[in-house]
Short mmCIF file of C-alpha atoms and ligand atoms in Angstrom, two decimals:
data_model
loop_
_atom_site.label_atom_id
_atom_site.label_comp_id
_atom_site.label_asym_id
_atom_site.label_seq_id
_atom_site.Cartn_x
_atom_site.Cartn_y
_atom_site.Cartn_z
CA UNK A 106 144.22 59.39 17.02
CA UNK A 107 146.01 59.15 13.73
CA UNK A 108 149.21 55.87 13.66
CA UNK A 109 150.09 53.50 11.31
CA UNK A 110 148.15 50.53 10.83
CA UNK A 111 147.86 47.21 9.13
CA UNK A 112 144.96 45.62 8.59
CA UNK A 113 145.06 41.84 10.09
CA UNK A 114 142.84 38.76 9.02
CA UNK A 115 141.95 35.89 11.57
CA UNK A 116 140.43 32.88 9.93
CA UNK A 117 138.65 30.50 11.41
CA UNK A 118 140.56 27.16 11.02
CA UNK A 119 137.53 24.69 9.65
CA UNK A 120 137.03 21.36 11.76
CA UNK A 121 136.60 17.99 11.28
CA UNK A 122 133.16 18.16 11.78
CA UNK A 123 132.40 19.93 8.26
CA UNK A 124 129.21 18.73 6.86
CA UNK A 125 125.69 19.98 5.01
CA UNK A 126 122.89 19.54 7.86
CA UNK A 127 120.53 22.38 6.17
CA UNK A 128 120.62 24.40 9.74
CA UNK A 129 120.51 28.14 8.57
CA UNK A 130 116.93 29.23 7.06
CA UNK A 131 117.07 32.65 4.87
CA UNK A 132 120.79 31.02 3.64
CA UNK A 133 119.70 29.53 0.45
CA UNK A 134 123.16 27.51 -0.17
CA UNK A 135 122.72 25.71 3.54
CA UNK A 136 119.13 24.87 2.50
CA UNK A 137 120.03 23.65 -0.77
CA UNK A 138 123.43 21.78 -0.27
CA UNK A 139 121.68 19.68 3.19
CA UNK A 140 122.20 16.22 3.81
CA UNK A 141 125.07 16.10 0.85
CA UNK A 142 128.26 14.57 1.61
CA UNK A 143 130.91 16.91 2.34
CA UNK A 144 134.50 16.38 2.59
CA UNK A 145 136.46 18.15 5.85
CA UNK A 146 140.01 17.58 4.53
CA UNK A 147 139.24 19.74 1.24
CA UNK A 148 137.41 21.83 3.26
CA UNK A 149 140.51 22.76 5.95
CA UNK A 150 142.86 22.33 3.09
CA UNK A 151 140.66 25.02 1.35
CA UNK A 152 140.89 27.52 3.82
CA UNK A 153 144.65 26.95 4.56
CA UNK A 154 145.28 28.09 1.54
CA UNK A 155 143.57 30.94 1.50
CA UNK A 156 145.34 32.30 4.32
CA UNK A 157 148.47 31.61 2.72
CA UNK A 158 147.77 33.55 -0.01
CA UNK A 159 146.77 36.57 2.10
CA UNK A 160 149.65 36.17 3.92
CA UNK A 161 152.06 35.82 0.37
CA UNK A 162 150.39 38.80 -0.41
CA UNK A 163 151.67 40.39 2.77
CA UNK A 164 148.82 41.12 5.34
CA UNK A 165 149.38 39.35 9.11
CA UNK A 166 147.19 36.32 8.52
CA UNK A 167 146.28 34.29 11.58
CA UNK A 168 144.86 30.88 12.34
CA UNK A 169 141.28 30.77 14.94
CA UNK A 170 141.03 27.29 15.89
CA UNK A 171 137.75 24.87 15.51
CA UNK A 172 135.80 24.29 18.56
CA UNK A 173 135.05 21.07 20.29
CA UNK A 174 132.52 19.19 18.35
CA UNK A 175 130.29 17.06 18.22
CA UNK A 176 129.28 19.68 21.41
CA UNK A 177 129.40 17.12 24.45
CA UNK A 178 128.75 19.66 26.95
CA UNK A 179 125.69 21.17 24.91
CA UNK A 180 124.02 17.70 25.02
CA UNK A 181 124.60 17.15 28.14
CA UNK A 182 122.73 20.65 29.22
CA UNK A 183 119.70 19.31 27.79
CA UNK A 184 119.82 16.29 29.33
CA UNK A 185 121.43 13.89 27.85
CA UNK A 186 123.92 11.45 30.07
CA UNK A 187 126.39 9.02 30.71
CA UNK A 188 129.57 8.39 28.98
CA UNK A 189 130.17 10.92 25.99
CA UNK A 190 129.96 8.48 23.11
CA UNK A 191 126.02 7.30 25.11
CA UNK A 192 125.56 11.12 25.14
CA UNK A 193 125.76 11.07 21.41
CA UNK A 194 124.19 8.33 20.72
CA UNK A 195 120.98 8.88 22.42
CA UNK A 196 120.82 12.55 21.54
CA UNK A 197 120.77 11.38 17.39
CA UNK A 198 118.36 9.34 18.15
CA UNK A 199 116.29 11.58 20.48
CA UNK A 200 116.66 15.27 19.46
CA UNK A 201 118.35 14.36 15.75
CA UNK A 202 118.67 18.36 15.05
CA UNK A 203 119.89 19.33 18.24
CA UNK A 204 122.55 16.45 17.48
CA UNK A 205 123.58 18.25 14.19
CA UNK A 206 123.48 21.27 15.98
CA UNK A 207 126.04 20.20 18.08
CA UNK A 208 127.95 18.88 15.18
CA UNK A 209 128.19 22.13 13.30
CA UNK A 210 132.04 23.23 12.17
CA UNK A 211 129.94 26.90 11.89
CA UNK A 212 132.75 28.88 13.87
CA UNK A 213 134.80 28.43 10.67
CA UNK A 214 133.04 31.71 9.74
CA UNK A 215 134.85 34.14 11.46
CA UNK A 216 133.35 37.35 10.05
CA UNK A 217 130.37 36.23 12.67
CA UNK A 218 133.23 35.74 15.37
CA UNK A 219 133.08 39.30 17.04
CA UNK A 220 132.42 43.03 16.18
CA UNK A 221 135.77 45.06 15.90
CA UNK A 222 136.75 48.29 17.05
CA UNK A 223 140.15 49.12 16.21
CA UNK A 224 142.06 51.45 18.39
CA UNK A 225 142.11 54.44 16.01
CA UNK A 226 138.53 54.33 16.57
CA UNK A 227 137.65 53.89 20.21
CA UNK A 228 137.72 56.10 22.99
CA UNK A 229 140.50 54.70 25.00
CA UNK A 230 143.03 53.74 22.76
CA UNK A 231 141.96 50.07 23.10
CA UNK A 232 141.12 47.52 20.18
CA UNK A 233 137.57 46.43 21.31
CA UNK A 234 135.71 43.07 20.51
CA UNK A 235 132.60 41.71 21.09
CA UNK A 236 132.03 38.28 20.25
CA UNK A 237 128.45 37.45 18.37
CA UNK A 238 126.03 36.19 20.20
CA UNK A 239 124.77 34.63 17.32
CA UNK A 240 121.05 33.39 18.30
CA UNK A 241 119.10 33.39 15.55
CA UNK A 242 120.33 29.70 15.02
CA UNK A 243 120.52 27.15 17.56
CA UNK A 244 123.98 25.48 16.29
CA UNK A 245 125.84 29.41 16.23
CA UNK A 246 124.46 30.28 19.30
CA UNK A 247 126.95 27.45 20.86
CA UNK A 248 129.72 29.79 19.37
CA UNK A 249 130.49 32.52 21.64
CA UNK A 250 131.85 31.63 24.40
CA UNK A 251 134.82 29.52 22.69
CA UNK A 252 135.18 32.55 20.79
CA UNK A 253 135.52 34.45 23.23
CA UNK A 254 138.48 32.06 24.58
CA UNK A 255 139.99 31.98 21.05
CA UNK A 256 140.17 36.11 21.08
CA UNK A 257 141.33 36.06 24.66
CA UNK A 258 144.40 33.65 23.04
CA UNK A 259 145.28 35.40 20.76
CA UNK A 260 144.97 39.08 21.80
CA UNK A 261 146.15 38.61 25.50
CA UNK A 262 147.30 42.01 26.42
CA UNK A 263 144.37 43.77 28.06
CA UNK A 264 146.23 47.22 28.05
CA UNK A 265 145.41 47.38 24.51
CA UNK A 266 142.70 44.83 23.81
CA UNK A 267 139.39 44.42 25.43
CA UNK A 268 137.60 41.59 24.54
CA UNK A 269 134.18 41.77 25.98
CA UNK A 270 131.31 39.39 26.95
CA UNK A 271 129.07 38.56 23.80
CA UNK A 272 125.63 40.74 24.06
CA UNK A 273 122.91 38.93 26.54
CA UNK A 274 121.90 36.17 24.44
CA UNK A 275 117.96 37.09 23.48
CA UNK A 276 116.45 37.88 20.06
CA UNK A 277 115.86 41.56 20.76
CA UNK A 278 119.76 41.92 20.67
CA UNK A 279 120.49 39.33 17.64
CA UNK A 280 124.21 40.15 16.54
CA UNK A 281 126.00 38.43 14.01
CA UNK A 282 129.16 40.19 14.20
CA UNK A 283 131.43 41.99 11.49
CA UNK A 284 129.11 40.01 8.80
CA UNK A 285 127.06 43.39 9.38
CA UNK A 286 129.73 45.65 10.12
CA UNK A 287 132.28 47.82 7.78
CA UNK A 288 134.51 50.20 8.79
CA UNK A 289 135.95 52.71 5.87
CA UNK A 290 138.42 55.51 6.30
CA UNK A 291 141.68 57.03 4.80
CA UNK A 292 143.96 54.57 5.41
CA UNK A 293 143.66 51.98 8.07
CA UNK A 294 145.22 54.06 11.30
CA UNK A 295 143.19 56.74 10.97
CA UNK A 296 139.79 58.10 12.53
CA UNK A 297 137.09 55.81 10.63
CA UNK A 298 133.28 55.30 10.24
CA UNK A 299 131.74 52.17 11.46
CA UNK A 300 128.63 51.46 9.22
CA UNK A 301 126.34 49.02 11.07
CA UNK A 302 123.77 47.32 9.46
CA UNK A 303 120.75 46.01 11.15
CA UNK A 304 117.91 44.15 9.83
CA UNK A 305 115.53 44.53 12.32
CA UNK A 306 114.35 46.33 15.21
CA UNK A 307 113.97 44.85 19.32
CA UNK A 308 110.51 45.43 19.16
CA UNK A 309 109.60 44.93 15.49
CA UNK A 310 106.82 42.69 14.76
CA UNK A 311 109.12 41.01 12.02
CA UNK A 312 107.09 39.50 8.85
CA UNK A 313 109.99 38.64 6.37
CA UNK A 314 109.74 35.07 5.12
CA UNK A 315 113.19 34.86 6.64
CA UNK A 316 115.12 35.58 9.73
CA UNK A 317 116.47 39.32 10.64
CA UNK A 318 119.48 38.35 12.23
CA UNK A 319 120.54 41.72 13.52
CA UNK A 320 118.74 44.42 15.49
CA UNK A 321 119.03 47.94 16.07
CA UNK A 322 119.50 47.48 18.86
CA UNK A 323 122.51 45.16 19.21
CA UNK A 324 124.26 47.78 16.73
CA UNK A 325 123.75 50.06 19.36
CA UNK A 326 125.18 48.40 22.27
CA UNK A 327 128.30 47.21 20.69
CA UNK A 328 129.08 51.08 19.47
CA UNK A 329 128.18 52.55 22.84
CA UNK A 330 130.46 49.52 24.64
CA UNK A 331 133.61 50.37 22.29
CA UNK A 332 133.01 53.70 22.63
CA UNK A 333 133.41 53.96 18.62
CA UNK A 334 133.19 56.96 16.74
CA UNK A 335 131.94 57.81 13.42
CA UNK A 336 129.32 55.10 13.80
CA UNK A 337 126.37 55.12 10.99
CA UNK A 338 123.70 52.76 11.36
CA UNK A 339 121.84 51.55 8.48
CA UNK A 340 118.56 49.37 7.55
CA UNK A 341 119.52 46.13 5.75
CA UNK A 342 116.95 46.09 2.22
CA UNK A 343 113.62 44.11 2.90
CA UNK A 344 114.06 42.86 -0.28
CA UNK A 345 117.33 41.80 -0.08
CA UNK A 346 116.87 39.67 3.17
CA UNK A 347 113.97 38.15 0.91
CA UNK A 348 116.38 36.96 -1.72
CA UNK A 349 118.80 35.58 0.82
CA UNK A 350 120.80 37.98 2.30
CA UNK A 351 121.05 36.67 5.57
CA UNK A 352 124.15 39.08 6.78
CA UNK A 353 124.62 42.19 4.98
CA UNK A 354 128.43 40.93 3.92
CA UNK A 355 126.99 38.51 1.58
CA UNK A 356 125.82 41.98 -0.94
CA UNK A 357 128.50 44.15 0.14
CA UNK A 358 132.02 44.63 1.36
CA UNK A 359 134.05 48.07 1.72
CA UNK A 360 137.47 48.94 2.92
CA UNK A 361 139.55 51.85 2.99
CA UNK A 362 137.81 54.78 1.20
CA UNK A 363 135.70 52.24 -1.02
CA UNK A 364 132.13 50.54 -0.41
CA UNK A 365 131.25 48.02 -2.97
CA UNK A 366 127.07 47.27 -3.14
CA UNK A 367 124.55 46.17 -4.60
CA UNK A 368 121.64 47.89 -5.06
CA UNK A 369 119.83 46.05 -3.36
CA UNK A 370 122.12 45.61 0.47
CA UNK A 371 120.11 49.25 2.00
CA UNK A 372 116.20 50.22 2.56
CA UNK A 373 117.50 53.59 1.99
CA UNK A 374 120.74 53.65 0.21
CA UNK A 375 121.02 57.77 -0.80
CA UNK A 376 120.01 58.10 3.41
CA UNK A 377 123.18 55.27 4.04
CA UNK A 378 125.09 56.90 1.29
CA UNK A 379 124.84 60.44 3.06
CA UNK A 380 125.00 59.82 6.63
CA UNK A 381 128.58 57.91 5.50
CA UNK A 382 130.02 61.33 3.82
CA UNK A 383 128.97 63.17 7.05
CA UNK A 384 130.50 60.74 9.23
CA UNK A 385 133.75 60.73 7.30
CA UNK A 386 136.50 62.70 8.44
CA UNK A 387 139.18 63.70 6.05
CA UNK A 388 137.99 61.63 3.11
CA UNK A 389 135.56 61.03 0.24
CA UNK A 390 134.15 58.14 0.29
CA UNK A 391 133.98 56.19 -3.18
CA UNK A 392 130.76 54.29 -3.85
CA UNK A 393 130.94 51.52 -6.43
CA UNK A 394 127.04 50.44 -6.89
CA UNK A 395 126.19 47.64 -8.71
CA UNK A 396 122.54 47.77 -10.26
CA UNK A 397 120.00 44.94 -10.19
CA UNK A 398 119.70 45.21 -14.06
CA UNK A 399 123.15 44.70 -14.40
CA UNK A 400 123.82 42.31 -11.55
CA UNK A 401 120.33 40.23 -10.39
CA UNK A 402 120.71 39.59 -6.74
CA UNK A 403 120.16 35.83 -7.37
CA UNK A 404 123.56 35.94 -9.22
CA UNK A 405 124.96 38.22 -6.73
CA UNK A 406 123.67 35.75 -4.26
CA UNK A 407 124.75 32.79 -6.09
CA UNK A 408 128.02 33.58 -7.15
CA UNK A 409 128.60 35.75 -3.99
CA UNK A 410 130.85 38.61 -5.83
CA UNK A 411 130.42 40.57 -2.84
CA UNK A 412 131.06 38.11 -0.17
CA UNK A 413 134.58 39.03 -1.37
CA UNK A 414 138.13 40.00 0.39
CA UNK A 415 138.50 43.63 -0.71
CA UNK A 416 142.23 44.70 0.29
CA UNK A 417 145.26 46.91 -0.12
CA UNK A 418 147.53 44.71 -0.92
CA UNK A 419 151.20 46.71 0.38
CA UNK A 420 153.26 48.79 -2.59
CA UNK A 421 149.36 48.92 -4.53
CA UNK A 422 147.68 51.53 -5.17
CA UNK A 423 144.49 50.34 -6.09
CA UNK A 424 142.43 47.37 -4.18
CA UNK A 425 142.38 43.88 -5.09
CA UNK A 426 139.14 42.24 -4.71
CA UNK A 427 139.70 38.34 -4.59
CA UNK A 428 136.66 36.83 -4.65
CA UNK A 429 135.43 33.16 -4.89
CA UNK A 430 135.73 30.87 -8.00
CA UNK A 431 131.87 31.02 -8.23
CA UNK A 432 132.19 34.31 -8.96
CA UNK A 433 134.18 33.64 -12.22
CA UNK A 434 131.49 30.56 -12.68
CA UNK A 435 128.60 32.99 -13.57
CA UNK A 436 128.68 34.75 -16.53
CA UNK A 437 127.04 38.28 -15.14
CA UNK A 438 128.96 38.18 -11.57
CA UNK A 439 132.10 37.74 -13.95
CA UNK A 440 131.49 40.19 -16.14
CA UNK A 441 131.12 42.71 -13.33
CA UNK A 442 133.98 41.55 -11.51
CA UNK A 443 136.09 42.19 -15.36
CA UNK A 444 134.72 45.39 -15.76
CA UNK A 445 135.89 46.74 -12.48
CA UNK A 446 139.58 45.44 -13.10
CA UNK A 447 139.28 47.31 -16.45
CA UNK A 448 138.00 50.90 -15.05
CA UNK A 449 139.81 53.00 -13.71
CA UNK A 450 137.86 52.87 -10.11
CA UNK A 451 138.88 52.33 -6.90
CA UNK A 452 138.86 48.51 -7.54
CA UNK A 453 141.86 47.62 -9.67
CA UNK A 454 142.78 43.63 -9.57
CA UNK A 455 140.20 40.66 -8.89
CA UNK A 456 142.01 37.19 -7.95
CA UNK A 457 139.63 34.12 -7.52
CA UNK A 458 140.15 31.40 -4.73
CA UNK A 459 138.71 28.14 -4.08
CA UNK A 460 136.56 27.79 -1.08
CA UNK A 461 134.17 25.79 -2.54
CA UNK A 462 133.64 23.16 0.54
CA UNK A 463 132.33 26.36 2.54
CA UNK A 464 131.11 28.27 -0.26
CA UNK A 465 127.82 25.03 -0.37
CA UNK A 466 127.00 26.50 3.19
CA UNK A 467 126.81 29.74 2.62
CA UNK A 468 130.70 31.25 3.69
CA UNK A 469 132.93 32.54 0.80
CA UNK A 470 136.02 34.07 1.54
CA UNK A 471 134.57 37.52 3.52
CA UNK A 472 132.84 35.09 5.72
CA UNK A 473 135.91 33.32 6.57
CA UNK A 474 137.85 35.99 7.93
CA UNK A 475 137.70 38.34 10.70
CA UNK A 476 139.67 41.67 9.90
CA UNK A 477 141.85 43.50 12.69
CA UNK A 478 143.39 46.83 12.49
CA UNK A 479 146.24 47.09 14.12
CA UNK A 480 149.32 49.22 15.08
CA UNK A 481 152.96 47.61 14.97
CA UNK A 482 152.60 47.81 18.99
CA UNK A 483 149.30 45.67 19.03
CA UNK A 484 150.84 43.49 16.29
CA UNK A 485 153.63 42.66 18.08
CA UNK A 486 151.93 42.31 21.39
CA UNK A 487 149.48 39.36 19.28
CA UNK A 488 150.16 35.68 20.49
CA UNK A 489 152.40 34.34 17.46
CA UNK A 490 151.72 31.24 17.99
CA UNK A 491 148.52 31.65 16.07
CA UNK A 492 150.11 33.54 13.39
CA UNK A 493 150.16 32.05 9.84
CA UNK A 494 153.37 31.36 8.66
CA UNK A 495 155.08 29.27 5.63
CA UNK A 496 155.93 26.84 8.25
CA UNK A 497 152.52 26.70 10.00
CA UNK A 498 151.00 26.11 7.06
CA UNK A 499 153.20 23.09 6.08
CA UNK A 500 152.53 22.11 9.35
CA UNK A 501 148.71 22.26 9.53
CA UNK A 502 148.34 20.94 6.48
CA UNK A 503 150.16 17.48 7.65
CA UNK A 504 147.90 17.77 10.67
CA UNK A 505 144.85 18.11 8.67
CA UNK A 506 146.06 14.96 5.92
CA UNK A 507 146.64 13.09 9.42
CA UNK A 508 143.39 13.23 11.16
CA UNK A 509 140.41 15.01 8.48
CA UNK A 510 138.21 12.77 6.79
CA UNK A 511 138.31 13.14 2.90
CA UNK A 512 134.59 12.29 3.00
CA UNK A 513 131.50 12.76 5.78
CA UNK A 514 127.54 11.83 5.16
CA UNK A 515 125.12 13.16 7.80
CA UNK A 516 124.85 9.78 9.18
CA UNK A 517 128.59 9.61 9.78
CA UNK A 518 127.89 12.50 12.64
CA UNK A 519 126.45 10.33 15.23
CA UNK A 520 130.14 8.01 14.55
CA UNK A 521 131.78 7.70 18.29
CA UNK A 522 134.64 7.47 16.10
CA UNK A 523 134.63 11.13 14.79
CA UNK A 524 134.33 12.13 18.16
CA UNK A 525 137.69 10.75 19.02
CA UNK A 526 139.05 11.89 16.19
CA UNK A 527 137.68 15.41 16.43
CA UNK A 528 138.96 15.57 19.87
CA UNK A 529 142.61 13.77 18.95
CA UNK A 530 143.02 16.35 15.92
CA UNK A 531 142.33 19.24 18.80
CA UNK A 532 144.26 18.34 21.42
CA UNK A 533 147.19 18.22 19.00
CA UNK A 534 146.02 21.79 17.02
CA UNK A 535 146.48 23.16 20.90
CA UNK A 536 150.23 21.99 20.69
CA UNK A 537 150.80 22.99 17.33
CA UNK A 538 149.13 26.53 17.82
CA UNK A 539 150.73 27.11 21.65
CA UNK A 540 147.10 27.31 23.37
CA UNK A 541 148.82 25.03 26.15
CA UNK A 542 146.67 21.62 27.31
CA UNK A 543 143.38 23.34 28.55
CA UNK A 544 141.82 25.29 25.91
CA UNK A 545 138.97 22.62 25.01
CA UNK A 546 136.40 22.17 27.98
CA UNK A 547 137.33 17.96 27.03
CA UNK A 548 140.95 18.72 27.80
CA UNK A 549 139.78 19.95 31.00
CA UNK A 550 137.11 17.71 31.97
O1 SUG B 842 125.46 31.45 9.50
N1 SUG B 842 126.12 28.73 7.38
C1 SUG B 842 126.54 30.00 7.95
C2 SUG B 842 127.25 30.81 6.90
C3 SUG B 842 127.87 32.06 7.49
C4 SUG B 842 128.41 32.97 6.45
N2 SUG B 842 128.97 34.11 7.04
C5 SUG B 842 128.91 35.37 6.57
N3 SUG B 842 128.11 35.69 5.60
N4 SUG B 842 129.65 36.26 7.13
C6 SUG B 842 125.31 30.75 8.49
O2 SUG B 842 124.26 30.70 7.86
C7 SUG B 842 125.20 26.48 7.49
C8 SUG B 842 125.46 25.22 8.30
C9 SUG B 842 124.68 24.05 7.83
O3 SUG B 842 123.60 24.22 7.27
O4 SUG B 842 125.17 22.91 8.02
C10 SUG B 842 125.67 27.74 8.17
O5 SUG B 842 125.65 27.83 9.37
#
């Protein structure tokens, strides 16, 4: 099916809870920034500026909001009792990580929300989503089912969206979402391929020194479940999981017609490279390669160049890449970035934006964002209330100066006081964003 289609960004809305509790092995930034201090009001402030921008720039931009934590109802599954500020309490000083577990403002990352299938894509029409199971770390796999909620809020119409359970939460079908997925194509409406990437298989006796967080496997399912066409499925590079590429969105990002890599992202890149030109229908794909020599993939890591937003930005020809100020920080990463601007590729502007508070945990912008195609009908048929706006923004950002602390140390996590504050700032967000008083499991409880 051929329309016309815009291509959507939700971001997740970062919480009160912010903070640098080391909980993601393989993610070199959450291992190095842990136990800092961090500060959630820069942090939310951050990222509401970042949507702004996208939406200034004129792409539908809207707002996923935080989950409830500090995670009551996680503590209390594993035993821990009586009245919510004892259940904190005793769980810091019991079960300390399983208390910063609960803690985590890791939904904020909404490239690991859900898998996408947009309608041009699937067999019935339908925009599919699969929220990410996410169980490769304890404090994500708390994610999905609040997700799940969020992406039932916001896309409500089930005659054109089908939001689906996450995959059964085991190892053997790890998924971390659209961090592994990229869809290229034409132009946004029309027939696309879905390149998968997986790091390892159900049944692989894994050996890396860090964590595979995708299988085969779960690439599978989600395809066959959407029903998606032009699916390619590709292995993520041994070596590049090594270095620190926990998802495959942290060495490379495509969109449209254009995939932008480093050397590095594929075991078999000419293999990934060719099974993408046979999948493609009606295009060429372009393939802008960065080489190790030219780009290390500790800088790339580092300075995350690829953990970028590449988009059309409507009336442009050419795509803008706007990637984080680390980026611009490191002398090779910049140069790259420069170079591209300057050629006469498929890449034709790079912008820089400061996400800094989520860029020490391992999110830059990509990883911030979870991209929708989307027809004028599905647009429109989108709850609004969760759509960014000049006015939302003012709004949140009064919100967020209202209840966000400008500064939180890991000790500061097991405060009964954050909890109420966490939970006042949310049960207001719920107002603000139209989710009515029941969205939270503590509004209900
Ligand atoms: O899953 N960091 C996240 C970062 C996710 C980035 N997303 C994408 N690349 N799409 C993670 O590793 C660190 C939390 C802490 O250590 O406090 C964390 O969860």
């Amino acid at each position: 099916m051929t329309s016309q289609a815009v291509e959507a960004n939700a971001d997740g809305l970062i919480g009160p809870t912010h903070s640098y509790a080391g909980l993601s092995p393989g993610n070199l930034a959450s291992s190095l920034n842990k136990a800092k201090a961090s500060s959630p009001r820069a942090a939310v402030l951050q990222g509401l500026d970042k949507m702004k921008m996208l939406a200034d720039l004129g792409l539908p931009q809207f707002v996923l909001p935080p989950h409830e934590r500090p995670n009551i109802p996680f503590l209390r599954s594993i035993g821990f009792s009586g009245t919510d500020a004892q259940v904190l309490e005793k769980a810091w000083k019991e079960a300390p990580t399983f208390a910063a577990a609960a803690c985590s403002a890791s939904p904020m990352w909404a490239a690991n929300a859900a898998t996408v299938t947009p309608s041009a894509d699937s067999a019935d029409d339908r925009v599919h989503f699969t929220p990410a199971n996410l169980v490769t770390n304890l404090h994500r796999s708390l994610e999905h089912q609040q997700t799940q909620a969020s992406l039932n809020a916001l896309f409500p119409d089930a005659s054109r969206f089908a939001v689906h359970d996450a995959l059964r939460p085991v190892g053997h079908l790890a998924d971390e979402g659209a961090a592994n997925h990229v869809r290229l194509c034409a132009d946004h409406g029309e027939r696309g391929v879905n390149l998968m990437v997986w790091g390892r298989e159900a049944f692989e006796a894994w050996d890396g020194p860090f964590p595979a967080r995708q299988t085969r496997e779960a690439c599978d399912a989600i395809m066959r479940r959407h029903s998606a066409s032009g699916v390619v499925l590709a292995r993520q590079g041994k070596a590049a999981i090594a270095g620190g590429t926990f998802h495959n969105d942290v060495v490379c990002v495509g969109a449209l017609d254009t995939l932008f890599f480093h050397e590095l992202a594929f075991e078999d890149t000419d293999g990934t490279k060719a099974a993408i030109r046979a999948a493609a229908q009606g295009f060429e794909p372009k393939f802008v390669e960065v080489s190790a020599a030219d780009l290390p993939l500790e800088d790339a890591i580092g300075s995350y160049l690829f953990n970028s937003m590449l988009i059309r930005i409507p009336g442009e020809d050419r795509l803008t890449l706007i990637c984080p100020t680390e980026t611009r920080d490191n002398p090779r990463s910049h140069a790259v970035a420069e170079n591209l601007a300057a050629s006469n590729g498929p890449i034709g502007r790079v912008e820089y934006v400061d996400v800094r508070q989520s860029m020490a945990n391992g999110g830059g912008p990509a990883c911030l964002r979870l991209r929708v195609v989307l027809t004028d009908d599905e647009l429109a048929a989108t709850n609004g209330g969760m759509r960014m706006t000049e006015e939302l923004h003012a709004r949140l950002t009064v919100w967020a100066l209202r209840w966000y602390r400008d500064e939180l140390r890991p000790a500061d996590l097991a405060d009964p006081l954050l909890l109420e504050e966490s939970r006042g700032a949310l049960d207001e967000l719920t107002s603000i964003l139209h989710l009515g008083n029941d969205f939270y499991p503590f509004q209900r409880a």
